[in-house]
GROMACS .gro file of C-alpha atoms in nm:
model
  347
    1UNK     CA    1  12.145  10.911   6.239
    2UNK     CA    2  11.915  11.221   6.271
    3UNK     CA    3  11.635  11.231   6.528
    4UNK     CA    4  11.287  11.194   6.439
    5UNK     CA    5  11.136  11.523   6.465
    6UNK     CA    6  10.823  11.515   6.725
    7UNK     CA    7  10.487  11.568   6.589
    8UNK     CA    8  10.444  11.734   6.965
    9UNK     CA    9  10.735  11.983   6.854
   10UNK     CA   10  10.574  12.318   6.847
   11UNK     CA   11  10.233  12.248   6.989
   12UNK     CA   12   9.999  12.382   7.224
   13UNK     CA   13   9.647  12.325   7.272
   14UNK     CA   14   9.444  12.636   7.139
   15UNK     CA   15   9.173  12.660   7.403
   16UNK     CA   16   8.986  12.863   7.130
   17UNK     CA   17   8.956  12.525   6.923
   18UNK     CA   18   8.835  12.296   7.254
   19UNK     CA   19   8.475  12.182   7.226
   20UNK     CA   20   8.247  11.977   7.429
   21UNK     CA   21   8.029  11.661   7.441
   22UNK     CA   22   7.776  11.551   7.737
   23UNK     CA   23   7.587  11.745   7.956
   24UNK     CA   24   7.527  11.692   8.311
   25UNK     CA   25   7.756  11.450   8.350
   26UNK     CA   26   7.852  11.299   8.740
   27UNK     CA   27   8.250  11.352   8.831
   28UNK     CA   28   8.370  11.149   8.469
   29UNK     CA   29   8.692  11.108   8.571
   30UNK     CA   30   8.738  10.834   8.353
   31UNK     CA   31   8.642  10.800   7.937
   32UNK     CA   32   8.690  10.481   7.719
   33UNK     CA   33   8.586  10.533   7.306
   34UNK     CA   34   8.526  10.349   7.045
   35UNK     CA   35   8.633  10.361   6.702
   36UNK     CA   36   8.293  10.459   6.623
   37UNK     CA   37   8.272  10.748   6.852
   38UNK     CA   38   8.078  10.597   7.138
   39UNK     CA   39   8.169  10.741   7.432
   40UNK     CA   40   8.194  10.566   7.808
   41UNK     CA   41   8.216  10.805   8.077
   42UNK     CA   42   8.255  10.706   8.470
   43UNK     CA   43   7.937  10.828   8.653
   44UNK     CA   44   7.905  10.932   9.016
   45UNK     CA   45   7.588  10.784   9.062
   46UNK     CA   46   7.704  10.401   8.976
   47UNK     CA   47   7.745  10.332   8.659
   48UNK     CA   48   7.894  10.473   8.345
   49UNK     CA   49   7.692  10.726   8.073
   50UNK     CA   50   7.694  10.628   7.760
   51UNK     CA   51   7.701  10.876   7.496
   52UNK     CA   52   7.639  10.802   7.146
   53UNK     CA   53   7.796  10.922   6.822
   54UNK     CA   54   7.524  11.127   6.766
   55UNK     CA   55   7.517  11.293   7.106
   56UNK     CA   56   7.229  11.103   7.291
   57UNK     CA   57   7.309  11.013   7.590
   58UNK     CA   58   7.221  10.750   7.890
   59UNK     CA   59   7.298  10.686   8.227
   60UNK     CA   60   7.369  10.261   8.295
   61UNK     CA   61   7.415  10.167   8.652
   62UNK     CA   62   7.270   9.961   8.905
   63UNK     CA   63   7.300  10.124   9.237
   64UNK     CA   64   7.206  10.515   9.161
   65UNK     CA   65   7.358  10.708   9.453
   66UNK     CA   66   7.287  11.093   9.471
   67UNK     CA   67   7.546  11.152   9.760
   68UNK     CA   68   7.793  11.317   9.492
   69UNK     CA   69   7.564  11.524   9.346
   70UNK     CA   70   7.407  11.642   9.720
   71UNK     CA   71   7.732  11.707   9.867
   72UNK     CA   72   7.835  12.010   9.704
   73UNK     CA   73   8.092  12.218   9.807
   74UNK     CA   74   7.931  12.428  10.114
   75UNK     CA   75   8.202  12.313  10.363
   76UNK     CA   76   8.497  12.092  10.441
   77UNK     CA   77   8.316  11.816  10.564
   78UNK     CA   78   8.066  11.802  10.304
   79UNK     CA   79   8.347  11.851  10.025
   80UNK     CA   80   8.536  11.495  10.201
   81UNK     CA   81   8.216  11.340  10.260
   82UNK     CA   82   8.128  11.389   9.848
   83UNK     CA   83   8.524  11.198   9.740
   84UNK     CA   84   8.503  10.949  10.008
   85UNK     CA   85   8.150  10.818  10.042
   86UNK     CA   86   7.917  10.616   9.828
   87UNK     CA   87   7.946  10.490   9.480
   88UNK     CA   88   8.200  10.655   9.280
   89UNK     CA   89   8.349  10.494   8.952
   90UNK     CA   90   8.686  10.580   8.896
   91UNK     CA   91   8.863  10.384   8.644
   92UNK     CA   92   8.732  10.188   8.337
   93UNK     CA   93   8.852   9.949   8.109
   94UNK     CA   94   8.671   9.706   7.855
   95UNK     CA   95   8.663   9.328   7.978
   96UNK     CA   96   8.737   9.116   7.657
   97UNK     CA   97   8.324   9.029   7.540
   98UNK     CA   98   8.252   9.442   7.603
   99UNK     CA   99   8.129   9.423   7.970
  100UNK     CA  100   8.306   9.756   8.161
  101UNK     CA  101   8.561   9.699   8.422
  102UNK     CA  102   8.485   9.951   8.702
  103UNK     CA  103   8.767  10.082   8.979
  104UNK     CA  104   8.510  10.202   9.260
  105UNK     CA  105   8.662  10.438   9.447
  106UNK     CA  106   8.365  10.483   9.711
  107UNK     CA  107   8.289  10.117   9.780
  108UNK     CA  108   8.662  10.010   9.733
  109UNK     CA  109   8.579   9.741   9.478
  110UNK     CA  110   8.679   9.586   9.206
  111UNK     CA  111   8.338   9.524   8.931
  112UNK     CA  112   8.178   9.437   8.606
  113UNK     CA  113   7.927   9.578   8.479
  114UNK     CA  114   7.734   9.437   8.162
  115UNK     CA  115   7.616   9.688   7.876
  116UNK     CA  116   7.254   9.690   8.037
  117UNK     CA  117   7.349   9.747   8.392
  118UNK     CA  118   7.392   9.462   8.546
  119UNK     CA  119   7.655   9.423   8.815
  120UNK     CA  120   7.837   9.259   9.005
  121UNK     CA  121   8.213   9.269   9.204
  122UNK     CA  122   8.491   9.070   9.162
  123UNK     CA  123   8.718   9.140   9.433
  124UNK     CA  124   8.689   9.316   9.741
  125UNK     CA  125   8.981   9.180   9.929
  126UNK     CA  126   9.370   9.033   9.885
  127UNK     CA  127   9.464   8.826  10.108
  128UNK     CA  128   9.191   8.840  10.315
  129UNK     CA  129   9.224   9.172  10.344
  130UNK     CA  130   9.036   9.428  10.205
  131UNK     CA  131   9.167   9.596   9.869
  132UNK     CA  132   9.177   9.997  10.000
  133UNK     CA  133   9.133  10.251   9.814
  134UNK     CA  134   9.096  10.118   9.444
  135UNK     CA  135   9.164  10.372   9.158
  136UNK     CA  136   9.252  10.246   8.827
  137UNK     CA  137   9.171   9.904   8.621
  138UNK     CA  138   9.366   9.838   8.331
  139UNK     CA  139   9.316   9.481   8.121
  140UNK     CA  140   9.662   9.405   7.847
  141UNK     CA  141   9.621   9.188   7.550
  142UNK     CA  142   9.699   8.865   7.748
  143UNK     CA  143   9.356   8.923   7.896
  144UNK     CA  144   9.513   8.985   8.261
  145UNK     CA  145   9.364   9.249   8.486
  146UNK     CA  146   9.611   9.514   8.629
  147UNK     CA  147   9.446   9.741   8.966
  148UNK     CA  148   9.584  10.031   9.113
  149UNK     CA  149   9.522  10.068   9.486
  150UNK     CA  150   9.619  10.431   9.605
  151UNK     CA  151   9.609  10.362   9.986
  152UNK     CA  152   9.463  10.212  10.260
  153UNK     CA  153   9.369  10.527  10.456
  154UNK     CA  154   9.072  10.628  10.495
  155UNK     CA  155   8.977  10.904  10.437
  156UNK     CA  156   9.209  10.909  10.129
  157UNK     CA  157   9.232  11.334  10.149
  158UNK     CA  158   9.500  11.207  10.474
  159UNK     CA  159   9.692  11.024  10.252
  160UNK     CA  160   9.724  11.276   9.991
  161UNK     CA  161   9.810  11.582  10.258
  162UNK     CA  162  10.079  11.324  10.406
  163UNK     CA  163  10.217  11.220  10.103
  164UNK     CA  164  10.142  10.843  10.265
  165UNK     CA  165  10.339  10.595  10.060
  166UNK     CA  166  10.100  10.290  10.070
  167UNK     CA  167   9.982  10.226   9.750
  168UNK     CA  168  10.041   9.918   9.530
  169UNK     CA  169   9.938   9.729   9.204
  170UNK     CA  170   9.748   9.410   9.194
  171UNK     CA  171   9.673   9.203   8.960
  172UNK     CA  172   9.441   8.905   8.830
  173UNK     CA  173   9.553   8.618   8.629
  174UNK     CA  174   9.486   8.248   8.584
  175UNK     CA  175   9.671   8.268   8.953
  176UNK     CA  176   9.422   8.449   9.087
  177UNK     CA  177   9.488   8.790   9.235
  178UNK     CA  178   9.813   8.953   9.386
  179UNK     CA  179  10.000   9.216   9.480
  180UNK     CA  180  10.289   9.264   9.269
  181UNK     CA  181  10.464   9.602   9.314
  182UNK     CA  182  10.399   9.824   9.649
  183UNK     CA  183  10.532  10.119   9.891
  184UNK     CA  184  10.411  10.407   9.643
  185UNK     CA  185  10.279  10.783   9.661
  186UNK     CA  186   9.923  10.745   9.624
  187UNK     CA  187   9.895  10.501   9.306
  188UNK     CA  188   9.681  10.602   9.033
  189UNK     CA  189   9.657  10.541   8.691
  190UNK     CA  190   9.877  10.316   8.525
  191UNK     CA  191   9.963  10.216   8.102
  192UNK     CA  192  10.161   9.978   7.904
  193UNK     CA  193  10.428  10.044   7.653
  194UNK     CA  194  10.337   9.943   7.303
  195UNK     CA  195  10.534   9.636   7.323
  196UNK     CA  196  10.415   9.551   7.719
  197UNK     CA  197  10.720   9.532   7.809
  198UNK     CA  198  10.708   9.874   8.098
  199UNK     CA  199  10.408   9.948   8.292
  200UNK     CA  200  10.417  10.315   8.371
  201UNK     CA  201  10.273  10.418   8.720
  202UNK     CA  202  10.109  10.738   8.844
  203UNK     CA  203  10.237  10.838   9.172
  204UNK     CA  204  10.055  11.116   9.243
  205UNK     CA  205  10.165  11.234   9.546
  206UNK     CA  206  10.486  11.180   9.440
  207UNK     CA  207  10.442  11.387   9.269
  208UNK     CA  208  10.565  11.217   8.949
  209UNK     CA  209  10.561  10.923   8.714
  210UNK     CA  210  10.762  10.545   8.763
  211UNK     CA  211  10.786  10.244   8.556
  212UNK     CA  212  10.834   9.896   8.601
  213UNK     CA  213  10.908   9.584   8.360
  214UNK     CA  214  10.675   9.290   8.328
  215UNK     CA  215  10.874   8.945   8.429
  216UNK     CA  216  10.730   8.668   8.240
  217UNK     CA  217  10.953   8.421   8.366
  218UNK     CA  218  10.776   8.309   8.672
  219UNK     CA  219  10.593   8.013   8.684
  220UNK     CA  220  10.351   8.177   8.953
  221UNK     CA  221  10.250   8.436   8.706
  222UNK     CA  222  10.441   8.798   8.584
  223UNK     CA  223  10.613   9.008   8.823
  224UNK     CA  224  10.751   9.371   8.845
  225UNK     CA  225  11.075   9.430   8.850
  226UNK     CA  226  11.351   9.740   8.762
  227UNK     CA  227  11.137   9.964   8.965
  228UNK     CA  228  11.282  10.333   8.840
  229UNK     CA  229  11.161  10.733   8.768
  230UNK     CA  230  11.008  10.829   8.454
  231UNK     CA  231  11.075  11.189   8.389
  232UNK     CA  232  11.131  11.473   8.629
  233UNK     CA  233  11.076  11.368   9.037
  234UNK     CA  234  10.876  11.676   9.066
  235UNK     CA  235  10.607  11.696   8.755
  236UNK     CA  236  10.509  12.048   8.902
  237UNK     CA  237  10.113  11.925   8.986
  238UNK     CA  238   9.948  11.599   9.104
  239UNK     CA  239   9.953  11.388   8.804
  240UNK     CA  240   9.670  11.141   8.723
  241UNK     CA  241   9.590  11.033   8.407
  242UNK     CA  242   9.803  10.895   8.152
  243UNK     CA  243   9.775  10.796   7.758
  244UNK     CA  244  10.070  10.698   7.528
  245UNK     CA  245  10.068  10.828   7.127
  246UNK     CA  246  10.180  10.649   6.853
  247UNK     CA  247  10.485  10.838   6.892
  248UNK     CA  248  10.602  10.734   7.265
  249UNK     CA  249  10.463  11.058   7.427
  250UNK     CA  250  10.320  10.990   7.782
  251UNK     CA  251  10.044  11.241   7.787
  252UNK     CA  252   9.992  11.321   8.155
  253UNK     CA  253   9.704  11.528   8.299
  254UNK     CA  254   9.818  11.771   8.659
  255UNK     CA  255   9.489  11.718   8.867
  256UNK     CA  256   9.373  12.042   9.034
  257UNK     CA  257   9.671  12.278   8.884
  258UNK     CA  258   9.470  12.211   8.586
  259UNK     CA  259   9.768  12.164   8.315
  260UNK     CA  260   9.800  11.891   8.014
  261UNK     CA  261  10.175  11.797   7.968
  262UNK     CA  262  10.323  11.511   7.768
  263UNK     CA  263  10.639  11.355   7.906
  264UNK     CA  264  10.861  11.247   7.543
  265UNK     CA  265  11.030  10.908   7.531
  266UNK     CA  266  11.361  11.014   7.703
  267UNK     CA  267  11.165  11.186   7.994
  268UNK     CA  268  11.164  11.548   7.894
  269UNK     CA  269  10.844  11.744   8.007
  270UNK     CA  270  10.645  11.972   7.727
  271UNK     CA  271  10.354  12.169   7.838
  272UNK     CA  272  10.061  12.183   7.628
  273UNK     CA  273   9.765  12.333   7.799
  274UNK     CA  274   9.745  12.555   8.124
  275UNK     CA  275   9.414  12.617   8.260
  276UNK     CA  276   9.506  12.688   8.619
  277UNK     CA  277   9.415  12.907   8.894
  278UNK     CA  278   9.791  13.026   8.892
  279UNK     CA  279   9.683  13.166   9.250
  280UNK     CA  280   9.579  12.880   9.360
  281UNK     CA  281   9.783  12.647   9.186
  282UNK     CA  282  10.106  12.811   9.333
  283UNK     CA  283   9.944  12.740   9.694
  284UNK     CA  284   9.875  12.369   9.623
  285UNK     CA  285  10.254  12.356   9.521
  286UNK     CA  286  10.410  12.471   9.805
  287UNK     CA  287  10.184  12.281  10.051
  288UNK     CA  288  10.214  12.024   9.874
  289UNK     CA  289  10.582  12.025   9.919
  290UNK     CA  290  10.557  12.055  10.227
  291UNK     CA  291  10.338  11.832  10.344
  292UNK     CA  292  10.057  12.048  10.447
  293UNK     CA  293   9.762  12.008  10.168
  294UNK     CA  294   9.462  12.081  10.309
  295UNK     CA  295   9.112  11.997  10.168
  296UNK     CA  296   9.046  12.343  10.128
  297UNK     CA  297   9.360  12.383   9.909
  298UNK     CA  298   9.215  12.126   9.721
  299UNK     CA  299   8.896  12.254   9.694
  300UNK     CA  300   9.006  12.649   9.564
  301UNK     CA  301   9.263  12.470   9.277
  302UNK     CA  302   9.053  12.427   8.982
  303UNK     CA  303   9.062  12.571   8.602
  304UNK     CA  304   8.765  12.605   8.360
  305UNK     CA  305   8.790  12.368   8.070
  306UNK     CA  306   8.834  12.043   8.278
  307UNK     CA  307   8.790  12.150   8.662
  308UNK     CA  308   9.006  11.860   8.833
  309UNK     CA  309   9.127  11.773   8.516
  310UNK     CA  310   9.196  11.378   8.563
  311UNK     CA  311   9.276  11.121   8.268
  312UNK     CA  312   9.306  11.206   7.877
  313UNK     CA  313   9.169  10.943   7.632
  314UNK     CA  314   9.260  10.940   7.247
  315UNK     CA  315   8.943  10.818   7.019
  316UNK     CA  316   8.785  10.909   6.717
  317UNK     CA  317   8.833  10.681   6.409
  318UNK     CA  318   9.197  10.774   6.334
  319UNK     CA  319   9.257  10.783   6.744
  320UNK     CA  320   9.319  11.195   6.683
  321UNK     CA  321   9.047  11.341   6.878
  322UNK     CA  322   9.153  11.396   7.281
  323UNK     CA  323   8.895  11.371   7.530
  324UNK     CA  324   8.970  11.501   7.923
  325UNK     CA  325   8.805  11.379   8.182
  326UNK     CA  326   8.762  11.562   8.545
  327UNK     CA  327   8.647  11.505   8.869
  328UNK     CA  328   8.442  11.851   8.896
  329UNK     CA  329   8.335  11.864   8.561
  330UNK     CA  330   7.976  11.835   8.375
  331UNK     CA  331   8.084  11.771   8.023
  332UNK     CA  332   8.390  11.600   7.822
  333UNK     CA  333   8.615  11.880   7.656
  334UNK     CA  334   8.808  11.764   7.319
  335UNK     CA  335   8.982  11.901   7.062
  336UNK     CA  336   9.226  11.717   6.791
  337UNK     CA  337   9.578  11.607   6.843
  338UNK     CA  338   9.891  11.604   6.608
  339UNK     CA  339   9.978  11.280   6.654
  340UNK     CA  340   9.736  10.932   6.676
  341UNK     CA  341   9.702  10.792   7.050
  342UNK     CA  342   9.840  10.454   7.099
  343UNK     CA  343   9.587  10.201   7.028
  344UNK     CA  344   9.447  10.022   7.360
  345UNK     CA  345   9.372   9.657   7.409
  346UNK     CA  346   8.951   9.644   7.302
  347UNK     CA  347   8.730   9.391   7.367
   0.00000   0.00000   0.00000
């Protein structure tokens, strides 16, 4: 039997064709869209902006917090106090009647917010304990709630620098919630397989990707099991957003080196967009190897297109059109893929 060619065979993102939607946007680090070209962008300030197909856009939020936006970059301690402090949205994911699922990352929460604002949290502990540092919500089509917890230092730029391994995923069923899978670099965003039967896990100190299978045979709810790598052990960057295609690609965004690579079904890595500092990027490397990253690092690593580029979306009608999000940026960059994203559970 021949192969199926990859529709990824070939490509590259032509920088020349990216183009651009929002405009003073707050750290989105994380977009959901709609078929209809709504776009839901994580906001700094509490809340998500909404921006329309036709461009308009809102802020929706609650608490509005202008820490981000006043700690800019003058010096170490302001750059830590503007990740660690204060509101800060981090992962999104539809609830099943449309509310938004927000991963705060400031107030190390788990909350829902309705369409109009309103909010409220629904866990800020396991076990009695509080949740840490919470990254990345996820919801599959059994209407269970999957959270990513990166670590329970504080703040999290210690973690990071000592490649602390005490992340885990959570999650919430008719059981309530529990940790089900722990002991990892820095956990951050996580996806299912088309068939749910892998969830795919961000380490990104690890600095690379893992999977583990869902066991449905518990009568205490689904467990993780058959912990193993996913591609290379070294992805060459922080990784921290990931997106499946209709194909099987694992698209997988390199925080701070700046790069776009897609990881095919056996593992193989293909680059498709660079927009590193290579200066700079070669630096966070090599501390980062050994152990050394320092905020400052950090702070000089950072390309143009996506500064801090974080997660990669697929919308548009025909789920074609690639959206980054970033953690330094003020608009969403796009441009149109080869092959169709994997469709994700919608409410």
């Amino acid at each position: 039997m021949t192969a199926q060619a990859s529709p990824l065979d070939g490509f590259a993102v032509d920088p020349a064709a990216i183009r651009y939607v929002g405009d003073d946007l707050q750290r989105p680090e994380c977009i959901l869209a709609e078929r209809d070209g709504s776009l839901w962008a994580a906001d700094a300030r509490g809340g998500v902006t909404h921006i329309a197909p036709d461009g308009r856009q809102r802020f929706i939020g609650q608490r509005p917090d202008a820490r981000f936006q006043a700690a800019a970059t003058a010096t170490t301690q302001d750059f830590e106090a503007k990740y660690t402090q204060g509101t800060l949205p981090n992962g999104l994911a539809f609830a099943a009647n449309g509310d938004i699922l927000i991963s705060n990352f400031g107030t190390d929460l788990l909350e829902v917010m309705s369409r109009d604002g309103r909010t409220r949290t629904l866990h800020d502990s396991i076990d009695g304990q509080p949740i840490g540092k919470v990254n990345f919500v996820l919801r599959d089509s059994k209407d269970r709630i999957w959270l990513t917890v990166s670590t329970r230092v504080n703040p999290w730029t210690t973690a990071a620098a000592r490649r602390v391994r005490d992340g885990y995923i959570a999650v919430v069923d008719e059981h309530g919630i529990r940790v089900v899978a722990e002991g990892f670099h820095f956990t951050n965003e996580i996806r299912l397989d088309a068939n749910e039967q892998w969830l795919y896990i961000v380490e990104t100190t690890g600095p690379h990707l893992t999977r583990m299978r869902l066991d449905e045979t518990h009568a205490g709810g689904v467990r993780l099991a058959d912990r193993e790598l996913f591609g290379p052990s070294d992805l060459g960057g922080y990784p921290d957003g990931i997106a499946f295609d209709a194909f099987g690609n694992l698209w997988c965004t390199l925080v701070m080196v700046d790069q776009l690579v897609a990881l095919t079904p056996q593992g193989d890595r293909r680059l498709l967009l660079d927009d590193g500092d290579p200066a700079a990027s070669d630096n966070l490397r090599r501390r980062m190897a050994d152990g050394t990253v320092s905020p400052q690092d950090m702070q000089r690593a950072r390309g143009r297109i996506a500064p801090w580029m974080a997660s990669v979306t697929f919308g548009g009608p025909d789920l074609r059109t690639v959206y980054l999000g970033s953690l330094l940026g003020t608009r969403i960059p796009y441009f149109e893929s080869p092959v169709a994203g994997l469709p994700m559970v919608h409410w």
